[in-house]
Amino acid sequence: MAERFTTLEIDVRTGSQETVHDLTGDCESFLRDVAEGRDGLLNVFAPHATMGVALLETGAGSDDDLLSALRDLLPADDRWRHKHGSPGHGRDHVLPALVPPHATLPVVGGELALGTWQSVCLVDTNRDNPDRRVRLSFLG
């Protein structure tokens, strides 16, 4: 069978507060439409300079723990050379070096092959830009 590459861009509203936004349902829906039971790879890419993609457990406190750890590592204060936007916005531009803006995930039998508690999430600390785009690409 020949491999196919399919891409979809989705709009995501992350809001005006730091957030971990679960994309797992969007990824699963995309794969239902395009994977047709095939094995392959799903790439999740956030084409923004101030957000990342992470795999983590959500709803049990890990999402809040991640945001807390990022606040400790990247405080929203005036230390940053990148000065435009909200106070401390320069840290948002450092975030993708720690939480990359992409993830490539296995797809088996047309379904996302995540671990038991893993979710695909956007990590967005940029309070200045609540409207985001995410590119989902399936190769299989």
Coordinates of C-alpha atoms in Angstrom, one line a residue:
M1 CA 0.0 0.0 0.0
A2 CA 1.3 3.5 -0.9
E3 CA 1.8 5.9 2.0
R4 CA -0.2 9.1 2.0
F5 CA 0.5 12.4 3.7
T6 CA -2.6 14.4 4.9
T7 CA -2.6 17.7 6.8
L8 CA -5.2 19.7 8.6
E9 CA -4.9 23.0 10.4
I10 CA -7.2 23.6 13.4
D11 CA -8.0 26.7 15.3
V12 CA -7.5 26.5 19.1
R13 CA -8.6 29.2 21.6
T14 CA -6.2 29.0 24.5
G15 CA -7.6 32.0 26.3
S16 CA -5.9 34.9 28.2
Q17 CA -4.3 32.8 31.0
E18 CA -1.4 30.3 31.0
T19 CA -2.9 27.0 30.0
V20 CA -2.3 23.4 29.1
H21 CA -4.9 22.6 26.4
D22 CA -5.7 19.0 25.7
L23 CA -5.6 18.2 21.9
T24 CA -6.1 14.5 22.2
G25 CA -9.7 14.5 21.0
D26 CA -8.8 16.6 18.0
C27 CA -5.9 14.3 17.1
E28 CA -8.2 11.2 17.4
S29 CA -10.9 12.8 15.3
F30 CA -8.4 13.7 12.6
L31 CA -7.1 10.2 12.5
R32 CA -10.6 8.7 12.3
D33 CA -11.1 10.8 9.2
V34 CA -7.8 10.1 7.4
A35 CA -5.9 7.1 8.8
E36 CA -8.4 4.5 7.5
G37 CA -7.0 1.8 9.8
R38 CA -3.4 2.3 8.7
D39 CA -0.2 2.4 10.8
G40 CA 1.8 5.6 10.5
L41 CA 2.9 8.7 12.3
L42 CA 1.0 11.7 13.5
N43 CA 2.9 15.0 13.7
V44 CA 1.4 17.8 15.8
F45 CA 3.0 21.2 15.1
A46 CA 2.3 24.6 16.7
P47 CA 3.5 27.2 14.2
H48 CA 4.0 29.9 16.9
A49 CA 7.1 31.2 18.6
T50 CA 5.6 31.1 22.0
M51 CA 4.0 27.7 22.7
G52 CA 4.9 24.1 22.8
V53 CA 3.4 20.6 22.5
A54 CA 3.7 18.1 25.4
L55 CA 2.6 14.6 26.3
L56 CA 1.4 14.5 29.9
E57 CA -1.4 13.4 32.1
T58 CA -4.2 15.9 32.5
G59 CA -6.9 16.4 35.1
A60 CA -4.9 14.9 38.0
G61 CA -2.8 18.0 38.7
S62 CA 0.1 17.4 36.3
D63 CA -1.0 20.1 33.9
D64 CA -1.0 22.6 36.8
D65 CA 2.3 21.2 38.1
L66 CA 3.8 21.8 34.6
L67 CA 2.6 25.4 34.5
S68 CA 4.0 26.0 38.1
A69 CA 7.4 24.5 37.1
L70 CA 7.5 26.7 34.0
R71 CA 6.7 29.8 36.2
D72 CA 9.7 28.8 38.4
L73 CA 12.0 28.3 35.5
L74 CA 10.7 31.2 33.4
P75 CA 9.4 33.9 35.7
A76 CA 7.2 36.6 34.2
D77 CA 9.4 39.5 35.3
D78 CA 11.6 42.1 33.6
R79 CA 14.8 40.0 33.2
W80 CA 14.1 39.2 29.6
R81 CA 15.7 41.2 26.7
H82 CA 12.7 40.5 24.5
K83 CA 10.4 43.3 25.9
H84 CA 7.3 43.7 23.8
G85 CA 3.9 42.5 25.0
S86 CA 2.8 41.8 28.6
P87 CA 5.4 42.2 31.4
G88 CA 7.7 39.1 31.2
H89 CA 6.5 38.1 27.7
G90 CA 10.2 37.4 26.8
R91 CA 9.9 34.1 28.7
D92 CA 7.2 33.0 26.3
H93 CA 9.7 33.1 23.5
V94 CA 12.1 30.9 25.5
L95 CA 9.4 28.3 26.3
P96 CA 9.7 26.4 22.9
A97 CA 13.3 25.6 23.8
L98 CA 12.0 23.6 26.8
V99 CA 8.7 22.4 25.5
P100 CA 9.2 22.0 21.7
P101 CA 6.5 23.2 19.3
H102 CA 6.0 19.7 17.9
A103 CA 5.5 16.0 18.6
T104 CA 5.6 13.0 16.4
L105 CA 3.4 10.1 17.6
P106 CA 2.8 6.5 16.6
V107 CA -0.4 5.5 15.0
V108 CA -1.3 1.8 15.0
G109 CA -4.3 0.5 13.2
G110 CA -5.5 4.0 12.6
E111 CA -5.5 5.0 16.3
L112 CA -3.2 7.1 18.3
A113 CA -0.9 4.8 20.3
L114 CA -0.5 6.7 23.6
G115 CA 0.3 5.4 27.0
T116 CA -2.5 4.9 29.5
W117 CA -2.4 8.4 31.0
Q118 CA -0.8 10.3 28.2
S119 CA -2.6 13.2 26.5
V120 CA -1.4 15.4 23.6
C121 CA -1.4 19.0 24.9
L122 CA -0.6 22.5 23.9
V123 CA 1.4 24.4 26.5
D124 CA 0.7 28.2 26.1
T125 CA 2.1 30.7 28.6
N126 CA 1.5 33.7 26.2
R127 CA -1.5 35.6 27.6
D128 CA -1.3 38.1 24.7
N129 CA -2.4 35.7 21.9
P130 CA -5.5 33.6 22.7
D131 CA -6.2 32.4 19.2
R132 CA -3.8 29.7 17.9
R133 CA -3.4 27.3 15.0
V134 CA -2.2 23.8 15.2
R135 CA -1.1 21.7 12.2
L136 CA -2.0 17.9 12.4
S137 CA -0.2 15.8 9.7
F138 CA -0.6 12.0 9.2
L139 CA 1.8 9.9 7.2
G140 CA 0.7 6.4 6.7

